[in-house]
CSV table of C-alpha atoms in Angstrom, one decimal:
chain,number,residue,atom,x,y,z
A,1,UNK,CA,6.1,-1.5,2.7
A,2,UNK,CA,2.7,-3.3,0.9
A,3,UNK,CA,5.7,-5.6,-0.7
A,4,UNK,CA,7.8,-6.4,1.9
A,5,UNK,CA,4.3,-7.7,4.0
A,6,UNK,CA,3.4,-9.6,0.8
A,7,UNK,CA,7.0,-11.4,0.7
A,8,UNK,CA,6.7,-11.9,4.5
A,9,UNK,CA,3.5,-13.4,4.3
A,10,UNK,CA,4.5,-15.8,0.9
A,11,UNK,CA,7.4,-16.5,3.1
A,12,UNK,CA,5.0,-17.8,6.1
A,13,UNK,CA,3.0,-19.9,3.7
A,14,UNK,CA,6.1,-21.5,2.1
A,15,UNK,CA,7.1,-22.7,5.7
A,16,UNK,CA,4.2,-24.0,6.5
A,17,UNK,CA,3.6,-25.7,3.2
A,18,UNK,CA,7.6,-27.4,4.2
A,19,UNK,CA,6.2,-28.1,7.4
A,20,UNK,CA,3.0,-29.7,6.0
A,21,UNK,CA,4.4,-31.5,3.0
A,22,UNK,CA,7.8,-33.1,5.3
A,23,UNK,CA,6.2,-33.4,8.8
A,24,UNK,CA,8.0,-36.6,9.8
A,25,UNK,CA,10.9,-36.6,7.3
A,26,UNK,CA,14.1,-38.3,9.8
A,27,UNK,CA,17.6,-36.5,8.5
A,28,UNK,CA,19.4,-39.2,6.6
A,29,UNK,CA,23.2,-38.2,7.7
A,30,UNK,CA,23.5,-40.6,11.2
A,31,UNK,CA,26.9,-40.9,12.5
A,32,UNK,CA,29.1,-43.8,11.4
A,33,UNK,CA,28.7,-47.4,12.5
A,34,UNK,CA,32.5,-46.9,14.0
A,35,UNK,CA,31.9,-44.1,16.3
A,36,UNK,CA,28.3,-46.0,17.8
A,37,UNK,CA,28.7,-45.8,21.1
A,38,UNK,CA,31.2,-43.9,21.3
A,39,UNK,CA,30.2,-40.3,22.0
A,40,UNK,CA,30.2,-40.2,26.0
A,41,UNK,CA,33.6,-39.2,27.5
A,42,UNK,CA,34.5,-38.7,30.7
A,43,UNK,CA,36.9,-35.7,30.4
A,44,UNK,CA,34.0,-33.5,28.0
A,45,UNK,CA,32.2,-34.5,31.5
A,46,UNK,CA,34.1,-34.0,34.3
A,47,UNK,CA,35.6,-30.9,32.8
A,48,UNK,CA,32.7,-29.3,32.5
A,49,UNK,CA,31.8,-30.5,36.3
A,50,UNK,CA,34.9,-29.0,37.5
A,51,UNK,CA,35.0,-25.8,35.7
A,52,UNK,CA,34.4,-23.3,38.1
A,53,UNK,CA,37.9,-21.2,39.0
A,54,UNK,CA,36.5,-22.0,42.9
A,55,UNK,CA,37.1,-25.5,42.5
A,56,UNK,CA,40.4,-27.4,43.8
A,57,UNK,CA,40.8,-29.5,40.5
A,58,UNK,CA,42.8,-32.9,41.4
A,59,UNK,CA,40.7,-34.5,38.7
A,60,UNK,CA,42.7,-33.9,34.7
A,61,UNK,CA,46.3,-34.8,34.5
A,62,UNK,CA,46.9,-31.3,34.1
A,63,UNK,CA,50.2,-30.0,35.8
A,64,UNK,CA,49.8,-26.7,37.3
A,65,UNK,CA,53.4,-26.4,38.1
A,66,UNK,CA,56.2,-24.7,35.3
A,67,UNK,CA,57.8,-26.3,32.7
A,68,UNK,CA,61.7,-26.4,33.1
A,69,UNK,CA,62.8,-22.5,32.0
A,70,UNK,CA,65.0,-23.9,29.2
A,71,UNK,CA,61.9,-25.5,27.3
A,72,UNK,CA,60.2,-22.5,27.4
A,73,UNK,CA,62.8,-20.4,26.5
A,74,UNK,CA,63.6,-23.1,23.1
A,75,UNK,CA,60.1,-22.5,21.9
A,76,UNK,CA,60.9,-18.1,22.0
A,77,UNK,CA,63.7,-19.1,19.9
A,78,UNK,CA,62.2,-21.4,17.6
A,79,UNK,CA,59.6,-19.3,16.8
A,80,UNK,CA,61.9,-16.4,16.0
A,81,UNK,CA,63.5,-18.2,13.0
A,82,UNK,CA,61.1,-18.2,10.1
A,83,UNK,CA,61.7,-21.2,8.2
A,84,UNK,CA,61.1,-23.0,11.7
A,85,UNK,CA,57.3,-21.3,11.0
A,86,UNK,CA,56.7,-23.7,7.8
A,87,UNK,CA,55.8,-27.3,7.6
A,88,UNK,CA,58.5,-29.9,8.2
A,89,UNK,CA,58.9,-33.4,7.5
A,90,UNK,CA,55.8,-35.2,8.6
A,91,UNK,CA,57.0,-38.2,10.0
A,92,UNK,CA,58.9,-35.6,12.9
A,93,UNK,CA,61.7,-32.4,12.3
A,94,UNK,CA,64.6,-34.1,11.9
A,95,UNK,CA,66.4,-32.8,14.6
A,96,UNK,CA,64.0,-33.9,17.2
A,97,UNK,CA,64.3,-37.6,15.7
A,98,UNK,CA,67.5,-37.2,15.9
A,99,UNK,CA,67.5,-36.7,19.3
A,100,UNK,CA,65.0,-39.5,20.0
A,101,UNK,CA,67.1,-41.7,18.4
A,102,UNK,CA,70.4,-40.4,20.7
A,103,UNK,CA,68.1,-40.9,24.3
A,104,UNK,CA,66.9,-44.0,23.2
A,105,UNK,CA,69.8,-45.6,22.4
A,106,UNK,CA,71.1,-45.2,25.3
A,107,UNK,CA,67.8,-46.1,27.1
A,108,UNK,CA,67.4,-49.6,24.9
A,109,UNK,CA,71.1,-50.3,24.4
A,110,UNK,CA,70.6,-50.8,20.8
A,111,UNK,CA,70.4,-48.6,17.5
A,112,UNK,CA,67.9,-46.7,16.8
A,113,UNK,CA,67.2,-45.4,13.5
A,114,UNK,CA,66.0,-41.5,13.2
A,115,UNK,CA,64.0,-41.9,10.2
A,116,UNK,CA,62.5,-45.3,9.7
A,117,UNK,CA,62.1,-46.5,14.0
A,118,UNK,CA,60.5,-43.4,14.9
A,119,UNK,CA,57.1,-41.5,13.9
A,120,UNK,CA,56.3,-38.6,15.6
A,121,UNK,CA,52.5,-37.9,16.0
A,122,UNK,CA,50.0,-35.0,18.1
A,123,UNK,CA,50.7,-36.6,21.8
A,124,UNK,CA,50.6,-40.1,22.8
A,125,UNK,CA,47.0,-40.1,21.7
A,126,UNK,CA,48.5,-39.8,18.5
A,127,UNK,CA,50.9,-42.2,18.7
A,128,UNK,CA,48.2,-44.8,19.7
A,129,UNK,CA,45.7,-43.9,17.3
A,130,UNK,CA,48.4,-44.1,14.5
A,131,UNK,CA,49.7,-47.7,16.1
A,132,UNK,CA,45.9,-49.0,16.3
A,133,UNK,CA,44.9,-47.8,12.9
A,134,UNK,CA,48.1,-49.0,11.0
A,135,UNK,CA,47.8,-52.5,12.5
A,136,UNK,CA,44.4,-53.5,13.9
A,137,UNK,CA,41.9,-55.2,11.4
A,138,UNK,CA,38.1,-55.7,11.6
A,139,UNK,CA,37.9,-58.6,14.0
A,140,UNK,CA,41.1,-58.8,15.5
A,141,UNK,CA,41.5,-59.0,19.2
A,142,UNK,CA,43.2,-56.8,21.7
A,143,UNK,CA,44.1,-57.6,25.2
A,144,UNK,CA,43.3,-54.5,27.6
A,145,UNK,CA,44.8,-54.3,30.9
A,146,UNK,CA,41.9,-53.0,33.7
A,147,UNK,CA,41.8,-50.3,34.9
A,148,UNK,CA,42.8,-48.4,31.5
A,149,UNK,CA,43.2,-45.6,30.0
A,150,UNK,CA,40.1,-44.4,28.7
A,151,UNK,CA,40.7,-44.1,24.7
A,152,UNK,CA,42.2,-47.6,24.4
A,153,UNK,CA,38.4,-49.4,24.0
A,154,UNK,CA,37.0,-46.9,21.7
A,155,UNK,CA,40.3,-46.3,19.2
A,156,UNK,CA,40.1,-50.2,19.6
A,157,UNK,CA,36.6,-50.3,18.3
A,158,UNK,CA,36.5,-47.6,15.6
A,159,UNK,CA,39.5,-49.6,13.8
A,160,UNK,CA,37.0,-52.3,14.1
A,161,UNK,CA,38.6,-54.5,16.6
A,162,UNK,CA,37.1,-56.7,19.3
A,163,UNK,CA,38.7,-55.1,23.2
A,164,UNK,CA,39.4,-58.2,25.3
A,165,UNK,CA,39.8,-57.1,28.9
A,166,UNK,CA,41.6,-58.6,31.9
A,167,UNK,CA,41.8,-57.1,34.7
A,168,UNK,CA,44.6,-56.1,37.8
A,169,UNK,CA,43.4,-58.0,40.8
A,170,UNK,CA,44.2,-56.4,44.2
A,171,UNK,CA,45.9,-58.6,46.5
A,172,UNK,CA,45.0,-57.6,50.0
A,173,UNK,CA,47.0,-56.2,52.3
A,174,UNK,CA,47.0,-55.0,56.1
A,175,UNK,CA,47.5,-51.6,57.3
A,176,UNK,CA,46.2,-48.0,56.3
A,177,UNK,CA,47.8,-47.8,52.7
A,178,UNK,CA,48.7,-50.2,49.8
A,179,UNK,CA,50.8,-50.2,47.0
A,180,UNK,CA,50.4,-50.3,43.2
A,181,UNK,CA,52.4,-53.3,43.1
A,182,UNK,CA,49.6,-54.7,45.2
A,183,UNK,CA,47.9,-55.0,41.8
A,184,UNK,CA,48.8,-57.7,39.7
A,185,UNK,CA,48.1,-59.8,36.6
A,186,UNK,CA,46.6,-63.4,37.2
A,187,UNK,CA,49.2,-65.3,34.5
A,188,UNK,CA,46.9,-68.4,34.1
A,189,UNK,CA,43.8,-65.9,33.7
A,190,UNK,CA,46.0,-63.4,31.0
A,191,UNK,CA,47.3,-66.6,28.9
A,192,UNK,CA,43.8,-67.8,28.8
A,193,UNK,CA,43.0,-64.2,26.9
A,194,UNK,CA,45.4,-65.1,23.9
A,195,UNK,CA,44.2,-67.2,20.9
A,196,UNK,CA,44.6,-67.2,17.3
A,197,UNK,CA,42.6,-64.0,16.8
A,198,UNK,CA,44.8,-62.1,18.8
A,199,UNK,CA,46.3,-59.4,17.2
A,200,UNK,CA,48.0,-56.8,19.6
A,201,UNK,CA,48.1,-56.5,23.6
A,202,UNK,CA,47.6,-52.9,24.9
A,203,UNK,CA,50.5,-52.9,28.0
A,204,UNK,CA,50.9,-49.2,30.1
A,205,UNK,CA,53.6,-49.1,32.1
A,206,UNK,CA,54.1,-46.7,34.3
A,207,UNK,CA,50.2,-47.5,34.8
A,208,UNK,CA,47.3,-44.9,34.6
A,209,UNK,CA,45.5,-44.7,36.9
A,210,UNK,CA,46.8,-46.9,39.4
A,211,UNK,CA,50.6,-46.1,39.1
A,212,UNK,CA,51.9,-49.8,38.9
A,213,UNK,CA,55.3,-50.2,38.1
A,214,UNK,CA,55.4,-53.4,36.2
A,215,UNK,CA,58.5,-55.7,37.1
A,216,UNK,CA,60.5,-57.9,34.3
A,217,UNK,CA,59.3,-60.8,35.9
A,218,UNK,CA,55.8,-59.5,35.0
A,219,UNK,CA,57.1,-58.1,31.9
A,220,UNK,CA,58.5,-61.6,30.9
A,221,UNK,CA,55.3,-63.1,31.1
A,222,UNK,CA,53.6,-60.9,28.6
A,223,UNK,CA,56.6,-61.3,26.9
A,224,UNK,CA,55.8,-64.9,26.6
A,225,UNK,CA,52.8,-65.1,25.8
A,226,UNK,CA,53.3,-62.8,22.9
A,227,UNK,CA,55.8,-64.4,21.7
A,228,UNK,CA,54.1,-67.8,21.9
A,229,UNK,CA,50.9,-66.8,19.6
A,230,UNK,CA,53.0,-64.1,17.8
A,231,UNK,CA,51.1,-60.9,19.4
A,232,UNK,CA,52.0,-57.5,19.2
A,233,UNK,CA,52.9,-55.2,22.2
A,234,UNK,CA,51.7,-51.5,21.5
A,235,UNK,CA,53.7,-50.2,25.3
A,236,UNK,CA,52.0,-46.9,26.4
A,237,UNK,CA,55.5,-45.6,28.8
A,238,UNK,CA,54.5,-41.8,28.3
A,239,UNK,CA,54.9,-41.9,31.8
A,240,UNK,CA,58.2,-43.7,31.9
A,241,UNK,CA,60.6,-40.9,33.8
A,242,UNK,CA,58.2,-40.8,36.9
A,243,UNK,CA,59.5,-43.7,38.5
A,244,UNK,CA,60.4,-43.3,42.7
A,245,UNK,CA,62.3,-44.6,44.9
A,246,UNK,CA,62.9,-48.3,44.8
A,247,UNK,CA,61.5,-48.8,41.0
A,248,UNK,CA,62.8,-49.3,38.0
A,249,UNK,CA,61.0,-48.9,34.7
A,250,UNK,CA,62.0,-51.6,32.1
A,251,UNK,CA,60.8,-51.3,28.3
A,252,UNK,CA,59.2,-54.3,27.3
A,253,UNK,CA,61.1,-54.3,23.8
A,254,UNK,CA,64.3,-54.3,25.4
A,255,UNK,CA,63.3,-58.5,26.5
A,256,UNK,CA,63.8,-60.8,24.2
A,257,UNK,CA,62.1,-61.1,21.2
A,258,UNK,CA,60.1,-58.0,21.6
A,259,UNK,CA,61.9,-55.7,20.0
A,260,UNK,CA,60.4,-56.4,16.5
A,261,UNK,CA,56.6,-56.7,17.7
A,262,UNK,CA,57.0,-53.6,19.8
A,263,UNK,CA,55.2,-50.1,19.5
A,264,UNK,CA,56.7,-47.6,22.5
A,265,UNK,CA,55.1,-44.8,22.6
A,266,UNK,CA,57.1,-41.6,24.8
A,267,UNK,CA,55.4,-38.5,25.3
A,268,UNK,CA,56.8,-34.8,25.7
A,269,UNK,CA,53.6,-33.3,28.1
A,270,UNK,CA,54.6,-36.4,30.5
A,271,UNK,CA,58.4,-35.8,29.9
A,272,UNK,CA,58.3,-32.0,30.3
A,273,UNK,CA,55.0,-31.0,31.9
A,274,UNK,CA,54.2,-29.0,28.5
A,275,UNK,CA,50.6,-31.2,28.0
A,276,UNK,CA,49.7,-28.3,25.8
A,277,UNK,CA,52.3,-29.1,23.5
A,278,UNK,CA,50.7,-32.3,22.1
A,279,UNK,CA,53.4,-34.3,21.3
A,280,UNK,CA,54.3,-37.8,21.3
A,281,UNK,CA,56.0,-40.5,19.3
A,282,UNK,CA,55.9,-44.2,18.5
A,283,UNK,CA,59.4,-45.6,18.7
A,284,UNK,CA,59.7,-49.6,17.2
A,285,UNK,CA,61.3,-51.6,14.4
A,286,UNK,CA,60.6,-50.3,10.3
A,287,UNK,CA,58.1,-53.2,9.4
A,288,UNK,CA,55.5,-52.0,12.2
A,289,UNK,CA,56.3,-48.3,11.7
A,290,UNK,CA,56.0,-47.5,8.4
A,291,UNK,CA,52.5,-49.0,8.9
A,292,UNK,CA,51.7,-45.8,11.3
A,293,UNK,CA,53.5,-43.2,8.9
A,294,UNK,CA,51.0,-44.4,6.6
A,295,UNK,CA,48.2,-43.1,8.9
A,296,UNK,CA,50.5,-40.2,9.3
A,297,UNK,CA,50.6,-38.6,6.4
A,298,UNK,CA,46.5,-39.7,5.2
A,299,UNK,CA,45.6,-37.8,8.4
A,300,UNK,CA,47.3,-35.7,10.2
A,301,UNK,CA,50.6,-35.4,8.1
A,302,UNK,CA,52.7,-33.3,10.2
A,303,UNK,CA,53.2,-31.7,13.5
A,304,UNK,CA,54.1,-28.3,14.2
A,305,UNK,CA,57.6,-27.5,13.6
A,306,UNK,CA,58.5,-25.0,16.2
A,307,UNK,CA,57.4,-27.3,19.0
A,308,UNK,CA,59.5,-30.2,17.4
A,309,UNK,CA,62.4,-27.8,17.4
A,310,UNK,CA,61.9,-26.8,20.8
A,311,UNK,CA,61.8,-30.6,22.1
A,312,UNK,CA,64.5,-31.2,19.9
A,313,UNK,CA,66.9,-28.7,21.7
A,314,UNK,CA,65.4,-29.8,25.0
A,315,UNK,CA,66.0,-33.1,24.7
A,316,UNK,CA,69.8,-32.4,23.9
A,317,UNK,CA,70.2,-30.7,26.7
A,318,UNK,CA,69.6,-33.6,28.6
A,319,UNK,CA,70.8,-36.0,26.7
A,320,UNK,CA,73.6,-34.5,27.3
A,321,UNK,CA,73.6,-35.0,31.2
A,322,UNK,CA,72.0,-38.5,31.5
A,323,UNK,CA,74.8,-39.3,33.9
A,324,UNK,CA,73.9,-36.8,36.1
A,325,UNK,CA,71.1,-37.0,38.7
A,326,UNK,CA,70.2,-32.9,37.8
A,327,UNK,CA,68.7,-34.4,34.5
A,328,UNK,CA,65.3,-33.5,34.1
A,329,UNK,CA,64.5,-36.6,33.6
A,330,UNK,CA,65.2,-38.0,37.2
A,331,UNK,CA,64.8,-34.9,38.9
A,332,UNK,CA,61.0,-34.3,38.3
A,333,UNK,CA,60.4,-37.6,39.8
A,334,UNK,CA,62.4,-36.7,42.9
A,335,UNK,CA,60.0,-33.4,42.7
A,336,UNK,CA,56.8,-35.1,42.4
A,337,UNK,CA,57.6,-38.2,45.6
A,338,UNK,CA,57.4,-35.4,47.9
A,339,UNK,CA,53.7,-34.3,46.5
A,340,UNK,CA,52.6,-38.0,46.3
A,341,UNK,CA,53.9,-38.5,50.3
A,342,UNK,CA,51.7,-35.6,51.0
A,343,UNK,CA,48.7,-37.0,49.2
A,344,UNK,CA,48.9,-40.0,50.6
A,345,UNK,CA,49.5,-38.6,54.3
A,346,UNK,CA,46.5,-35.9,53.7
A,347,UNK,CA,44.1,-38.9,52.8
A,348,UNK,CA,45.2,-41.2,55.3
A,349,UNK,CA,44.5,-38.4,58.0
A,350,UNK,CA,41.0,-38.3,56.9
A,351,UNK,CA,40.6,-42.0,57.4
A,352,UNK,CA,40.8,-43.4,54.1
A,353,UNK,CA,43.5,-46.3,52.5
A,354,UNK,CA,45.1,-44.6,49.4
A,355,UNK,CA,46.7,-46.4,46.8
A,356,UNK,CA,50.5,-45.7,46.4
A,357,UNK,CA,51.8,-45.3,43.5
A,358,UNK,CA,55.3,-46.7,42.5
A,359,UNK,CA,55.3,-44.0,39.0
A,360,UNK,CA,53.2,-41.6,37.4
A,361,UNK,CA,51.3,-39.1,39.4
A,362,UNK,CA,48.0,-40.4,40.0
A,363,UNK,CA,46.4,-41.8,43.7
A,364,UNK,CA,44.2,-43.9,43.9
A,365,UNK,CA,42.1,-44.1,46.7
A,366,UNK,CA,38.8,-46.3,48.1
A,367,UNK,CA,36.4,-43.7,49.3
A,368,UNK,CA,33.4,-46.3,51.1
A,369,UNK,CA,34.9,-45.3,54.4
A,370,UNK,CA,33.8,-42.3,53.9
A,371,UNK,CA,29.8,-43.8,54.0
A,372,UNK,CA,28.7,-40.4,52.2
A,373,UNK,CA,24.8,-41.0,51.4
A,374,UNK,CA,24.3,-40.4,47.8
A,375,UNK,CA,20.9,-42.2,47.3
A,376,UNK,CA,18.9,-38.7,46.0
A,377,UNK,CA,21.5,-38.9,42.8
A,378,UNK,CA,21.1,-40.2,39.5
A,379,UNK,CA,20.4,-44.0,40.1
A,380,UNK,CA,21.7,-45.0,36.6
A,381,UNK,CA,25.5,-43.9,37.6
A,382,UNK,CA,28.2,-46.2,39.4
A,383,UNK,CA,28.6,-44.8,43.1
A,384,UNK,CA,31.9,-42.9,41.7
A,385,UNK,CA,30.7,-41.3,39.0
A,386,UNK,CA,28.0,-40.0,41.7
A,387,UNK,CA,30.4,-39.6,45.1
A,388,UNK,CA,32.8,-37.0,42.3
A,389,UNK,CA,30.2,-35.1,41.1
A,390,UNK,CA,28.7,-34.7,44.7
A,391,UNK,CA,32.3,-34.2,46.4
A,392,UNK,CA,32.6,-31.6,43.3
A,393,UNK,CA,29.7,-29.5,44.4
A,394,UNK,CA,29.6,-29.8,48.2
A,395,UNK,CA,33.3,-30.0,48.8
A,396,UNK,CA,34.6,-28.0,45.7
A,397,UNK,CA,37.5,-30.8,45.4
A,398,UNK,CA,37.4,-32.5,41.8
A,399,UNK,CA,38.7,-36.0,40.7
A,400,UNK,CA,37.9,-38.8,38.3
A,401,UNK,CA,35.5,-41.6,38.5
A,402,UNK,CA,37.6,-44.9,37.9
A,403,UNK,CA,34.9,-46.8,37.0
A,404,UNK,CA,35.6,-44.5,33.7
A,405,UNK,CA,38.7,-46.5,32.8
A,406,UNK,CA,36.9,-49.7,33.0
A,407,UNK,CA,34.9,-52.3,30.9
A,408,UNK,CA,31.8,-53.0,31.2
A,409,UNK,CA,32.2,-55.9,33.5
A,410,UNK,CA,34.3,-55.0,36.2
A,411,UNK,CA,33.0,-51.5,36.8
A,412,UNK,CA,31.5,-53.0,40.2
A,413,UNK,CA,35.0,-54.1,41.5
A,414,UNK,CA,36.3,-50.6,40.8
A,415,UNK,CA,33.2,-48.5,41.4
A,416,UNK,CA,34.4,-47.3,45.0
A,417,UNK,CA,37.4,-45.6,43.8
A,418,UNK,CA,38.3,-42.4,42.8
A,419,UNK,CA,41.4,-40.9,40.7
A,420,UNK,CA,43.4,-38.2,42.4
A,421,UNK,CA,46.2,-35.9,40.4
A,422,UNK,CA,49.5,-34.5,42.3
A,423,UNK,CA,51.3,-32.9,39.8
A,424,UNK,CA,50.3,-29.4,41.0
A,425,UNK,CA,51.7,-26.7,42.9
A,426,UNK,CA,52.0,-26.6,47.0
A,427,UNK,CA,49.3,-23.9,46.5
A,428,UNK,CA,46.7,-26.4,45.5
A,429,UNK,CA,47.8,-29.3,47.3
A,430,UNK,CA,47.3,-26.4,50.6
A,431,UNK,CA,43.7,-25.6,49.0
A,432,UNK,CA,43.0,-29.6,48.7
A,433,UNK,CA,44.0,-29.8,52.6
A,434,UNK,CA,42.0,-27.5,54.1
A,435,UNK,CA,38.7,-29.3,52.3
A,436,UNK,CA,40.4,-32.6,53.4
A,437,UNK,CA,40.9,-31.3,57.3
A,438,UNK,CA,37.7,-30.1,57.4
A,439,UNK,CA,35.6,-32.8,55.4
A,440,UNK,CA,33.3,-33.6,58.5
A,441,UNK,CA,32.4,-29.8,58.9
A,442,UNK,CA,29.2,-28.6,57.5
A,443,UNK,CA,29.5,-26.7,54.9
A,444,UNK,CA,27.8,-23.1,54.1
């Protein structure tokens, strides 16, 4: 006993003498200059806003409704077969890029080589970190599109590149809704953004958040212009089978010229409602893609090989019955206009102007009409960030701030709107009615 009190008290001295002898010492290890800046995210935030079970969550693109049963049942297979349970070849499992190569051909009209056109990478996140690592140098410029998708900026900066945004200007319109084709690119303000520094424009088509469809005619322009100062095009299309009525979706390498300064990048969480899955792929001509399978195989390497089997087999099945309108591909969309139509009709009804979307499944919507008083809230937030996190609480209905997909100056042109998701089942869309219907009720 007398020597364990003697060891704790040497113990206590010995702290204090650290304490005494280093009382300012600062820890050396800071994070590096590439991530400065970098470390607030808006789905770390609004996750954790929205986590409690009694909250309608229209917020994450998260779909709540089932994958198709034959993707499901794929992945049981798959991992069933034991060499399917061991690493494959890390630039994607044959067979899946196989059957990339077989949609996509058919898709672009031209040939698509398995192994050197297509790199297939941890989601679309993947495919654009690979794409922005592999080509974007310290200085370059990139041209982002506003409102956009959050990671573009910061994968932008941590290769060490300079984020040059324009954004989509809203062309008024009368009545109680508009359309994402409302929004549009001002083509003497975007060819003013090109110069010799410009490296790469960041084009997402269908558009997150707002849903815009853009038309060739638009397409041709960026075409153009990329063309004209020899630019590259990394296309984010993960969203490129939700298309509705009276839309088309047109790949941007399929113009002129833009095959062989193209990066497509397809997703299968968008495809088949399996986010969880993480998978993605960059699609584009060898000289730009071997550049990303170098990335590839110095980080990540490889994906996991029952899920690229499991794709793989999906993707045949429908590739198999493109011609037919039961194809996944066309009929989630045909699913999915029904649940935007209700969006829209459940915000109209509560007197605000929703933003239609022409793909994707996103809403935006302007919520000023509503005139909610948020003055006892942070002062240091834009009035979205403030009106989701007090609709969150008080109304237990969860979305995302748009201002969160936006640079630094024009978050005041697109601080009064709010992002809505409708891929989810009736069940939640009937929960998110009720606390529409009854917005102008007290609540307990």
């Amino acid at each position: 006993m007398f020597f364990a009190q003697q060891s704790l008290c040497c113990l206590g001295i010995r702290t204090q003498l650290l304490k005494t002898v280093y009382p300012t010492m600062a820890f050396k290890h800071k994070n590096a200059k590439r991530i400065e800046g970098l470390d607030v995210n808006v789905w770390v935030e609004f996750t954790k806003v929205a986590a409690d079970p009694s909250i309608v969550n229209l917020g994450q693109g998260l779909p709540d409704i089932s994958p198709p049963s034959y993707v499901k049942e794929e992945l049981a297979k798959a991992a069933t077969v034991d060499r399917l349970n061991q690493y494959t070849r890390g630039f994607g499992h044959p067979l899946l890029v196989k059957a990339l190569s077989q949609v996509y051909e058919k898709v672009c009209g031209r040939k698509i080589d398995p192994y050197t056109d297509i790199l297939v990478t941890v989601g679309g996140y993947g495919s654009l970190f690979s794409a922005i690592q592999g080509l974007i140098e310290e200085g370059d410029e990139v041209i982002i599109i506003e409102p956009f998708f959050d990671c573009y900026q910061p994968m932008v900066k941590m290769a060490g590149g300079k984020p040059v945004f324009i954004p989509l200007r809203y062309k008024t319109v009368v009545g109680n809704s508009a359309s994402s084709a409302d929004w549009v690119l001002d083509p003497t303000e975007l060819a003013s953004k090109f110069n010799s520094r410009t490296k790469a424009i960041i084009l997402n088509t269908p558009h997150n958040p707002i849903g815009k469809v853009f038309t060739k005619e638009e397409l041709q322009v960026i075409a153009d212009l990329c063309i004209k100062h020899d630019t590259l095009c990394i296309s984010d299309e993960v969203y490129e089978w939700l298309v509705y009525k009276g839309n088309k979706h047109i790949k941007i390498a399929t113009l002129p010229g833009m095959w062989e300064r193209t990066i497509t990048i397809g997703s299968a969480g968008k495809t088949y409602s399996v986010t969880g899955w993480k998978l993605g792929w960059s699609i584009g001509p060898p000289h730009l893609i071997k550049h990303l399978q170098v990335v590839q195989q110095n980080t990540l390497y490889t994906c996991p090989t029952p899920l690229q089997e499991a794709l793989a087999q999906a993707l045949w099945i429908d590739f198999k019955r493109m011609d037919d309108p039961d194809c996944y591909f066309y009929s989630l969309s045909r699913e999915l206009e029904g649940k935007r139509n209700r969006m829209a009709q459940l915000l109209q009804e509560v007197g605000l102007k929703p933003v239609i979307p022409d793909g994707g499944y996103f809403m935006i919507v302007d919520v000023s009409a509503l005139n909610v008083d948020l003055s006892d809230m942070e002062a240091n937030q834009h009035y979205d960030y403030k009106f989701v996190k007090w609709m969150t609480k008080s109304k237990k209905l969860s979305a995302i701030p748009l201002t969160a997909f936006c640079g630094p100056d024009t978050k005041k042109q697109f601080e009064k709107y709010i992002r809505f998701c409708f891929i989810k089942q009736d069940s939640t869309l009937d929960a998110a009615e009720v606390i529409l219907k009854n917005w102008n009720k007290p609540t307990s």
